[in-house]
Amino acid sequence: MKSNLVYFDYASTTPVDPRVAEKMHECLLLDGNFGNPASRSHEFGWKADEAVEKARLHVANLVKADSREIVWTSGATESDNLAIKGAARFYKDRGNHIITSKIEHKAVLDPCRQLEREGFEITYLDPDENGVISLENIKKHVKDSTILLSIMHINNELGAVNDIEAIGKFTRENDIIFHVDAAQSTGKLPIDLSKLDVDLMSFSGHKTYGPKGIGALYVRRKPRIRLEALIHGGGHERGFRSGTLPTHQIVGMGEAFRIADEEMEKDNKKIAKLADLFWKEVSGIEEIYLNGSFKNKIPNITNISFAYIEGESLIMALKDVAVSSGSACTSASLEPSYVLRALGRADELAHSSIRFSFGRFTTEKEVKMVAETTKRVVHQLRELSPLWDMFKDGVDLEKVEWVTH
Amino acid sequence: MYSRKVIQKFEETLNNPQAHNVGRMDTNAKNVGTGMVGAPACGDVMRLQIEVNDKDVITDCKFKTYGCGSAIASSQQMIEMLIGKTLEEAKNIKDREIAELLELPSIKIHCSVLAEDSIKKAIADYESKKT
């Protein structure tokens, strides 16, 4: 890769930690651990199975679960699908109502849309102005027919954190299955599933310095949660998810989660410092707005709207910096971020948002460089912006009659 | 997603706005026509101003554009095509020409459409002042 390119998009994916890559290499070649973990008849299989179970333990340890509660999947998207469609279809005789929020990842929203086509009724909750789903809002929308609630732990665009402890207490008392998409959480916030009343939790390998193409779903044993499988063929993973286990991917995710458990505190301290520095540097720019709230977000993600500048042009001007506007899955479209829209942001602010996300390998030098570049190009783009002129002239943009095309 | 031409035009304009006709003219001047099109909600707003002499030739242009890189490059491309043209010639500039010159992908065609619209509006504004 070009060495002058700075990576500030850790929320979309992370590089694999070198220690993880090393473990993965050991599971590929003839003289390595390449066997099929499902082979019971020879040592190649036993050794692979051992590595898979060790990795399962590492994942379980990070979130204080029993390793028998961890099901391997191809990633958080599959985990979300399995949790939501699997639970809804299995428990459909209990009711047909599901609650989620408008700012979930598409991996939650799209399975919900599919369930609507199958006759389920879905309520999409509004977040508050900072991107948080309140328990009060959930309570207001629960019905006798509600069987499932799916709420993310940390929002991927804003870094906003939901109170899954309080929400879990409520869902447990009311016999509602609680699924949490925790793709953004591992290694950033401690998770203790021995205390939380969460029934299903999705994890991703590649958001936590593991490889892409691997994830896991936590499926609670006590009280036992059952699911209708999406993929059949061999009955792997106790029937929840068939398919030969990819040893190298699993070992990679296991090692990544083991490191996360060990180094979370160190990583977080460093990233919090860098995030403070970044905000200190850029917050002097006129007319910028933090999306989300410092009181309730992880420092890894800083999402800023730069008023009177269009986001795509800002990304293009920040050419040596890899950032994203909104979620990477939707940034190919011209639509402003649906997450920012749901917060009630005006269109021009939703159009102008940039997500800066930091990680384990971000340096202070990079933060200073990106802050400087941001200040410079924001000024340059505003020189080009007729809206900036109008703002400076005191024109109220809300009152202008625009000629749309 | 962006052609080399779009990136080049965008960067030239960004780094040296004065030399690339970024700016504003006196909206009330008799020899100036102003056309502003687009909306913040759609993610692009283009303001084009033309200065016209008594032979109906466009002698100078200024613009400011809020929008993606293609919108800014389209504005720049449009300016290059406008200066020195008569109003009648300018009226015949088509969005397709701009799109082809910049190799705009189909998802960005609206940027060149916006440019054509701004030319029409600026000329109409100028002509309304003359009558």
Short mmCIF file of N, CA and C in Angstrom, two decimals, chain A residues 82-197:
data_model
loop_
_atom_site.label_atom_id
_atom_site.label_comp_id
_atom_site.label_asym_id
_atom_site.label_seq_id
_atom_site.Cartn_x
_atom_site.Cartn_y
_atom_site.Cartn_z
N LEU A 82 -28.67 -15.18 11.56
CA LEU A 82 -29.01 -16.41 12.28
C LEU A 82 -29.79 -16.08 13.55
N ALA A 83 -29.36 -15.05 14.26
CA ALA A 83 -30.02 -14.69 15.51
C ALA A 83 -31.46 -14.23 15.25
N ILE A 84 -31.62 -13.32 14.32
CA ILE A 84 -32.92 -12.69 14.13
C ILE A 84 -33.90 -13.61 13.40
N LYS A 85 -33.49 -14.11 12.24
CA LYS A 85 -34.39 -15.00 11.51
C LYS A 85 -34.55 -16.33 12.24
N GLY A 86 -33.43 -16.80 12.82
CA GLY A 86 -33.46 -18.08 13.52
C GLY A 86 -34.38 -18.05 14.72
N ALA A 87 -34.32 -16.99 15.52
CA ALA A 87 -35.17 -16.90 16.71
C ALA A 87 -36.62 -16.63 16.32
N ALA A 88 -36.81 -15.70 15.38
CA ALA A 88 -38.19 -15.34 14.99
C ALA A 88 -38.92 -16.57 14.46
N ARG A 89 -38.25 -17.34 13.60
CA ARG A 89 -38.92 -18.50 13.00
C ARG A 89 -39.15 -19.61 14.02
N PHE A 90 -38.21 -19.76 14.96
CA PHE A 90 -38.39 -20.83 15.95
C PHE A 90 -39.52 -20.49 16.93
N TYR A 91 -39.58 -19.22 17.31
CA TYR A 91 -40.55 -18.84 18.35
C TYR A 91 -41.81 -18.19 17.79
N LYS A 92 -42.08 -18.41 16.51
CA LYS A 92 -43.20 -17.69 15.87
C LYS A 92 -44.56 -18.02 16.50
N ASP A 93 -44.65 -19.19 17.16
CA ASP A 93 -45.94 -19.54 17.78
C ASP A 93 -46.24 -18.69 19.02
N ARG A 94 -45.17 -18.08 19.56
CA ARG A 94 -45.36 -17.23 20.74
C ARG A 94 -45.87 -15.84 20.38
N GLY A 95 -45.56 -15.40 19.17
CA GLY A 95 -45.95 -14.05 18.74
C GLY A 95 -45.24 -13.68 17.47
N ASN A 96 -45.64 -12.55 16.89
CA ASN A 96 -45.03 -12.19 15.60
C ASN A 96 -44.47 -10.78 15.59
N HIS A 97 -44.26 -10.22 16.80
CA HIS A 97 -43.79 -8.83 16.85
C HIS A 97 -42.32 -8.75 17.26
N ILE A 98 -41.57 -7.96 16.52
CA ILE A 98 -40.14 -7.78 16.78
C ILE A 98 -39.84 -6.29 16.87
N ILE A 99 -38.97 -5.92 17.80
CA ILE A 99 -38.57 -4.51 17.93
C ILE A 99 -37.08 -4.38 17.62
N THR A 100 -36.76 -3.36 16.84
CA THR A 100 -35.36 -3.03 16.59
C THR A 100 -35.28 -1.50 16.48
N SER A 101 -34.17 -0.97 15.98
CA SER A 101 -34.10 0.49 15.87
C SER A 101 -33.77 0.89 14.44
N LYS A 102 -34.01 2.16 14.15
CA LYS A 102 -33.77 2.68 12.80
C LYS A 102 -32.29 2.80 12.48
N ILE A 103 -31.43 2.76 13.49
CA ILE A 103 -30.00 2.99 13.22
C ILE A 103 -29.17 1.73 13.40
N GLU A 104 -29.84 0.57 13.31
CA GLU A 104 -29.08 -0.68 13.31
C GLU A 104 -28.28 -0.79 12.03
N HIS A 105 -27.32 -1.69 12.02
CA HIS A 105 -26.58 -2.02 10.81
C HIS A 105 -27.54 -2.70 9.82
N LYS A 106 -27.21 -2.60 8.53
CA LYS A 106 -28.06 -3.25 7.52
C LYS A 106 -28.16 -4.76 7.74
N ALA A 107 -27.17 -5.34 8.40
CA ALA A 107 -27.19 -6.78 8.67
C ALA A 107 -28.30 -7.14 9.65
N VAL A 108 -28.85 -6.14 10.35
CA VAL A 108 -30.01 -6.35 11.21
C VAL A 108 -31.27 -5.89 10.48
N LEU A 109 -31.19 -4.74 9.85
CA LEU A 109 -32.38 -4.17 9.20
C LEU A 109 -32.87 -5.04 8.04
N ASP A 110 -31.97 -5.55 7.24
CA ASP A 110 -32.40 -6.34 6.08
C ASP A 110 -33.04 -7.68 6.47
N PRO A 111 -32.50 -8.43 7.43
CA PRO A 111 -33.24 -9.61 7.90
C PRO A 111 -34.62 -9.25 8.47
N CYS A 112 -34.73 -8.11 9.12
CA CYS A 112 -36.04 -7.67 9.63
C CYS A 112 -37.00 -7.45 8.48
N ARG A 113 -36.51 -6.81 7.42
CA ARG A 113 -37.37 -6.59 6.23
C ARG A 113 -37.83 -7.94 5.66
N GLN A 114 -36.91 -8.91 5.64
CA GLN A 114 -37.27 -10.24 5.15
C GLN A 114 -38.37 -10.84 6.02
N LEU A 115 -38.23 -10.69 7.34
CA LEU A 115 -39.24 -11.24 8.24
C LEU A 115 -40.60 -10.55 8.05
N GLU A 116 -40.56 -9.26 7.69
CA GLU A 116 -41.83 -8.58 7.39
C GLU A 116 -42.53 -9.26 6.22
N ARG A 117 -41.73 -9.64 5.22
CA ARG A 117 -42.32 -10.33 4.06
C ARG A 117 -42.89 -11.68 4.46
N GLU A 118 -42.36 -12.25 5.57
CA GLU A 118 -42.86 -13.55 6.02
C GLU A 118 -44.02 -13.39 6.99
N GLY A 119 -44.46 -12.17 7.21
CA GLY A 119 -45.64 -11.96 8.04
C GLY A 119 -45.36 -11.44 9.44
N PHE A 120 -44.12 -11.22 9.79
CA PHE A 120 -43.82 -10.64 11.10
C PHE A 120 -44.09 -9.14 11.07
N GLU A 121 -44.33 -8.61 12.26
CA GLU A 121 -44.54 -7.16 12.37
C GLU A 121 -43.31 -6.59 13.07
N ILE A 122 -42.69 -5.58 12.45
CA ILE A 122 -41.45 -5.03 13.03
C ILE A 122 -41.68 -3.57 13.42
N THR A 123 -41.22 -3.21 14.62
CA THR A 123 -41.23 -1.81 15.03
C THR A 123 -39.78 -1.31 14.97
N TYR A 124 -39.58 -0.20 14.25
CA TYR A 124 -38.24 0.40 14.14
C TYR A 124 -38.21 1.64 15.02
N LEU A 125 -37.48 1.55 16.13
CA LEU A 125 -37.48 2.65 17.10
C LEU A 125 -36.59 3.80 16.64
N ASP A 126 -36.99 5.02 17.01
CA ASP A 126 -36.15 6.19 16.78
C ASP A 126 -35.11 6.28 17.89
N PRO A 127 -33.89 6.67 17.55
CA PRO A 127 -32.89 6.94 18.59
C PRO A 127 -33.12 8.34 19.16
N ASP A 128 -32.45 8.64 20.27
CA ASP A 128 -32.49 10.03 20.73
C ASP A 128 -31.49 10.83 19.89
N GLU A 129 -31.32 12.10 20.20
CA GLU A 129 -30.50 12.97 19.33
C GLU A 129 -29.04 12.56 19.29
N ASN A 130 -28.63 11.73 20.26
CA ASN A 130 -27.24 11.29 20.28
C ASN A 130 -27.04 9.86 19.77
N GLY A 131 -28.11 9.26 19.28
CA GLY A 131 -27.97 7.93 18.71
C GLY A 131 -28.14 6.81 19.72
N VAL A 132 -28.80 7.10 20.83
CA VAL A 132 -29.00 6.10 21.87
C VAL A 132 -30.46 5.65 21.88
N ILE A 133 -30.67 4.33 22.08
CA ILE A 133 -32.04 3.80 22.16
C ILE A 133 -32.38 3.68 23.64
N SER A 134 -33.39 4.42 24.07
CA SER A 134 -33.69 4.42 25.50
C SER A 134 -34.62 3.28 25.87
N LEU A 135 -34.46 2.82 27.11
CA LEU A 135 -35.32 1.76 27.63
C LEU A 135 -36.79 2.21 27.63
N GLU A 136 -37.00 3.47 27.95
CA GLU A 136 -38.38 4.00 27.98
C GLU A 136 -39.04 3.84 26.62
N ASN A 137 -38.29 4.15 25.59
CA ASN A 137 -38.82 4.04 24.23
C ASN A 137 -39.15 2.57 23.90
N ILE A 138 -38.29 1.67 24.35
CA ILE A 138 -38.54 0.24 24.11
C ILE A 138 -39.82 -0.18 24.83
N LYS A 139 -39.91 0.21 26.11
CA LYS A 139 -41.08 -0.17 26.93
C LYS A 139 -42.38 0.26 26.28
N LYS A 140 -42.35 1.47 25.71
CA LYS A 140 -43.57 2.02 25.11
C LYS A 140 -44.08 1.18 23.95
N HIS A 141 -43.19 0.46 23.29
CA HIS A 141 -43.58 -0.24 22.06
C HIS A 141 -43.74 -1.75 22.22
N VAL A 142 -43.51 -2.24 23.46
CA VAL A 142 -43.66 -3.68 23.69
C VAL A 142 -45.14 -4.06 23.72
N LYS A 143 -45.46 -5.20 23.10
CA LYS A 143 -46.84 -5.69 23.10
C LYS A 143 -46.84 -7.13 23.62
N ASP A 144 -48.02 -7.69 23.78
CA ASP A 144 -48.10 -9.10 24.19
C ASP A 144 -47.46 -10.01 23.16
N SER A 145 -47.48 -9.59 21.91
CA SER A 145 -46.96 -10.45 20.84
C SER A 145 -45.47 -10.25 20.57
N THR A 146 -44.80 -9.39 21.37
CA THR A 146 -43.37 -9.14 21.13
C THR A 146 -42.54 -10.34 21.55
N ILE A 147 -41.77 -10.90 20.60
CA ILE A 147 -40.94 -12.07 20.94
C ILE A 147 -39.45 -11.75 20.95
N LEU A 148 -39.06 -10.70 20.23
CA LEU A 148 -37.62 -10.46 20.04
C LEU A 148 -37.31 -8.97 20.00
N LEU A 149 -36.18 -8.62 20.65
CA LEU A 149 -35.67 -7.26 20.57
C LEU A 149 -34.23 -7.34 20.06
N SER A 150 -33.91 -6.56 19.02
CA SER A 150 -32.53 -6.55 18.52
C SER A 150 -32.02 -5.11 18.53
N ILE A 151 -31.03 -4.88 19.40
CA ILE A 151 -30.45 -3.54 19.55
C ILE A 151 -28.94 -3.67 19.55
N MET A 152 -28.27 -2.79 18.86
CA MET A 152 -26.82 -2.88 18.81
C MET A 152 -26.20 -2.33 20.10
N HIS A 153 -25.01 -2.85 20.42
CA HIS A 153 -24.32 -2.37 21.62
C HIS A 153 -23.72 -1.00 21.33
N ILE A 154 -22.87 -0.94 20.26
CA ILE A 154 -22.23 0.31 19.88
C ILE A 154 -22.58 0.61 18.44
N ASN A 155 -23.07 1.81 18.18
CA ASN A 155 -23.41 2.17 16.81
C ASN A 155 -22.15 2.36 15.98
N ASN A 156 -22.16 1.77 14.79
CA ASN A 156 -20.95 1.76 13.96
C ASN A 156 -20.63 3.11 13.32
N GLU A 157 -21.61 3.98 13.19
CA GLU A 157 -21.32 5.28 12.59
C GLU A 157 -20.98 6.33 13.63
N LEU A 158 -21.59 6.23 14.81
CA LEU A 158 -21.45 7.28 15.82
C LEU A 158 -20.59 6.88 17.00
N GLY A 159 -20.52 5.57 17.27
CA GLY A 159 -19.84 5.11 18.46
C GLY A 159 -20.71 5.20 19.70
N ALA A 160 -21.99 5.55 19.52
CA ALA A 160 -22.91 5.69 20.65
C ALA A 160 -23.15 4.32 21.31
N VAL A 161 -23.21 4.32 22.64
CA VAL A 161 -23.32 3.07 23.40
C VAL A 161 -24.71 2.94 24.00
N ASN A 162 -25.34 1.80 23.80
CA ASN A 162 -26.64 1.53 24.42
C ASN A 162 -26.47 0.80 25.75
N ASP A 163 -27.39 1.02 26.66
CA ASP A 163 -27.33 0.41 27.98
C ASP A 163 -27.94 -0.99 27.92
N ILE A 164 -27.13 -1.96 27.45
CA ILE A 164 -27.69 -3.30 27.26
C ILE A 164 -27.94 -4.00 28.59
N GLU A 165 -27.34 -3.50 29.67
CA GLU A 165 -27.58 -4.11 30.97
C GLU A 165 -29.03 -3.84 31.41
N ALA A 166 -29.42 -2.58 31.32
CA ALA A 166 -30.78 -2.21 31.75
C ALA A 166 -31.82 -2.80 30.79
N ILE A 167 -31.52 -2.76 29.52
CA ILE A 167 -32.48 -3.28 28.53
C ILE A 167 -32.66 -4.78 28.75
N GLY A 168 -31.55 -5.49 29.02
CA GLY A 168 -31.61 -6.93 29.24
C GLY A 168 -32.47 -7.30 30.45
N LYS A 169 -32.35 -6.54 31.52
CA LYS A 169 -33.17 -6.80 32.71
C LYS A 169 -34.64 -6.76 32.35
N PHE A 170 -34.99 -5.74 31.56
CA PHE A 170 -36.38 -5.56 31.17
C PHE A 170 -36.87 -6.70 30.27
N THR A 171 -36.05 -7.06 29.26
CA THR A 171 -36.50 -8.12 28.34
C THR A 171 -36.60 -9.46 29.07
N ARG A 172 -35.69 -9.73 30.00
CA ARG A 172 -35.75 -10.99 30.75
C ARG A 172 -37.04 -11.06 31.56
N GLU A 173 -37.37 -9.96 32.25
CA GLU A 173 -38.60 -9.95 33.07
C GLU A 173 -39.84 -10.15 32.21
N ASN A 174 -39.73 -9.71 30.94
CA ASN A 174 -40.91 -9.77 30.09
C ASN A 174 -40.86 -10.90 29.07
N ASP A 175 -39.91 -11.82 29.27
CA ASP A 175 -39.86 -13.00 28.41
C ASP A 175 -39.68 -12.67 26.93
N ILE A 176 -38.87 -11.64 26.69
CA ILE A 176 -38.58 -11.28 25.30
C ILE A 176 -37.13 -11.66 25.02
N ILE A 177 -36.88 -12.29 23.88
CA ILE A 177 -35.51 -12.67 23.54
C ILE A 177 -34.74 -11.40 23.15
N PHE A 178 -33.52 -11.27 23.67
CA PHE A 178 -32.74 -10.05 23.45
C PHE A 178 -31.49 -10.39 22.65
N HIS A 179 -31.43 -9.84 21.43
CA HIS A 179 -30.24 -9.99 20.59
C HIS A 179 -29.46 -8.67 20.54
N VAL A 180 -28.15 -8.76 20.66
CA VAL A 180 -27.30 -7.58 20.61
C VAL A 180 -26.23 -7.77 19.54
N ASP A 181 -26.16 -6.83 18.61
CA ASP A 181 -25.08 -6.82 17.63
C ASP A 181 -23.89 -6.12 18.30
N ALA A 182 -22.85 -6.90 18.60
CA ALA A 182 -21.70 -6.35 19.32
C ALA A 182 -20.47 -6.32 18.42
N ALA A 183 -20.68 -6.19 17.11
CA ALA A 183 -19.56 -6.22 16.17
C ALA A 183 -18.53 -5.13 16.49
N GLN A 184 -19.01 -3.97 16.97
CA GLN A 184 -18.10 -2.84 17.23
C GLN A 184 -17.55 -2.85 18.65
N SER A 185 -18.00 -3.78 19.48
CA SER A 185 -17.70 -3.67 20.92
C SER A 185 -16.46 -4.39 21.39
N THR A 186 -16.15 -5.53 20.77
CA THR A 186 -15.11 -6.39 21.34
C THR A 186 -13.76 -5.68 21.34
N GLY A 187 -13.12 -5.71 22.48
CA GLY A 187 -11.84 -5.05 22.63
C GLY A 187 -11.97 -3.57 22.92
N LYS A 188 -13.20 -3.05 22.91
CA LYS A 188 -13.39 -1.62 23.16
C LYS A 188 -14.13 -1.39 24.48
N LEU A 189 -15.15 -2.22 24.74
CA LEU A 189 -15.84 -2.14 26.02
C LEU A 189 -15.86 -3.54 26.62
N PRO A 190 -15.70 -3.63 27.96
CA PRO A 190 -15.81 -4.96 28.58
C PRO A 190 -17.24 -5.48 28.44
N ILE A 191 -17.37 -6.77 28.18
CA ILE A 191 -18.69 -7.41 28.09
C ILE A 191 -18.67 -8.60 29.04
N ASP A 192 -19.67 -8.70 29.90
CA ASP A 192 -19.75 -9.82 30.83
C ASP A 192 -21.10 -10.52 30.67
N LEU A 193 -21.10 -11.56 29.84
CA LEU A 193 -22.36 -12.24 29.56
C LEU A 193 -22.82 -13.12 30.73
N SER A 194 -21.95 -13.30 31.73
CA SER A 194 -22.40 -14.04 32.90
C SER A 194 -23.30 -13.15 33.76
N LYS A 195 -23.23 -11.86 33.54
CA LYS A 195 -24.07 -10.92 34.30
C LYS A 195 -25.17 -10.29 33.45
N LEU A 196 -24.87 -10.08 32.16
CA LEU A 196 -25.85 -9.42 31.29
C LEU A 196 -26.99 -10.38 30.93
N ASP A 197 -28.20 -9.84 30.82
CA ASP A 197 -29.34 -10.67 30.40
C ASP A 197 -29.50 -10.59 28.89
#
